[in-house]
Amino acid sequence: MGTTRDHLRQGTRVIHERLHHHPSFSELMDETIALSGYFALLTRLFGYHHGLELALDSAVFPERPQAPPVDRRSQRLLQDLEDLGPSGSDKAPHTQTVKLAAIESYGAWLGVLYVREGSMMGGRALAAKLDHLFGTQLAGRRFFQGGGGDGAAWQRLCRALDALVEPAAQDQALKAALASFELFDAWMMPREPITRSGV
Ligand code: HEM
């Protein structure tokens, strides 16, 4: 078996590819999304990212002091929702948050974090598809645009994945990563397609 990162990348390729065509992103991809639909999309994404952060924070592995930190990506989502204006901040985006089962191993913890951090990698391309809403402004698309520390966070995670060499732990990571992808797919579906204008 290669590195845990290879194992994860190969093992999740099919579902990752499928998510590129997820209906919730179609109007964003087509650059036709309206503000109302964009607000709904960010709200739903907040529920996913915040839920993952809560689950990652509540699982502690004292024998693994080198675990990478979990960045507060959901805060960028909240900032975007606020930037969308008073009508946006009224809508209390934090009412619905995805619930994860307790993360019981460090391998699984890294698998969840892999999906979370990896989901940011296509973000910048998505941010570029919002010019029709925001012109040249960053406000409103900070989440997709990402921050200066994202590359370093990804490198830290990759180092932690490289250090995970036990096959059983690698399998735990893959199982958790697949479950996190599936959860994303399901969580984003209920109001399919949630980015439809006027939703
Ligand atoms: C329209 C949606 C998406 C696009 C356009 C997209 C695009 C990308 C791109 C360009 C990369 C970098 C590939 C590379 O440099 O090798 C990437 C990596 C990744 N994405 Fe996505 N992505 C999308 C949605 C998602 C979602 C929703 C998730 C998770 C919930 C996700 C998880 C990942 C992961 C884990 C990686 C890292 C793969 C690796 O190990 O290199 N992506 N994505």
XYZ file of C-alpha atoms and ligand atoms in Angstrom, residues 5 9 16 19-20 25 29 48 114-115 118-119 121-122 126 154 181 184, ligand 1:
61
model
C -2.882 10.275 0.963
C -7.203 9.979 -3.197
C -15.298 13.139 -5.532
C -19.628 15.799 -6.426
C -18.230 18.009 -9.171
C -23.425 23.601 -7.394
C -20.718 26.428 -11.971
C -21.730 20.794 6.979
C -8.916 15.171 4.634
C -12.381 15.644 3.124
C -9.638 18.909 0.404
C -13.055 20.423 -0.263
C -9.036 22.964 -3.151
C -11.544 23.644 -5.900
C -15.666 28.594 -7.696
C -3.039 21.247 3.574
C -18.126 12.475 1.227
C -21.834 15.872 2.061
C -17.811 21.772 -7.727
C -17.175 21.236 -6.786
C -15.712 20.860 -6.732
C -14.671 21.132 -7.547
C -14.693 21.953 -8.815
C -13.493 20.515 -6.978
C -12.231 20.589 -7.504
C -11.100 20.097 -6.932
C -9.748 20.294 -7.412
C -9.366 21.120 -8.622
C -8.925 19.656 -6.575
C -7.409 19.621 -6.649
C -6.941 18.403 -7.401
C -5.443 18.371 -7.460
O -4.786 19.412 -7.378
O -4.897 17.265 -7.581
C -9.731 19.017 -5.585
C -9.248 18.241 -4.570
C -10.017 17.707 -3.570
N -11.379 17.897 -3.378
Fe -12.624 18.759 -4.695
N -13.851 19.852 -5.848
C -15.184 20.063 -5.657
C -15.950 19.619 -4.634
C -15.454 18.927 -3.563
C -16.230 18.569 -2.418
C -17.687 18.957 -2.226
C -15.411 17.869 -1.596
C -15.704 17.250 -0.255
C -16.842 17.316 0.390
C -14.117 17.793 -2.239
C -13.008 17.161 -1.723
C -11.748 17.189 -2.268
C -10.589 16.497 -1.722
C -10.567 15.617 -0.484
C -9.503 16.824 -2.524
C -8.062 16.362 -2.335
C -7.718 15.241 -3.310
C -6.233 14.864 -3.166
O -5.911 14.026 -2.325
O -5.434 15.426 -3.895
N -14.182 18.452 -3.429
N -11.043 19.298 -5.820
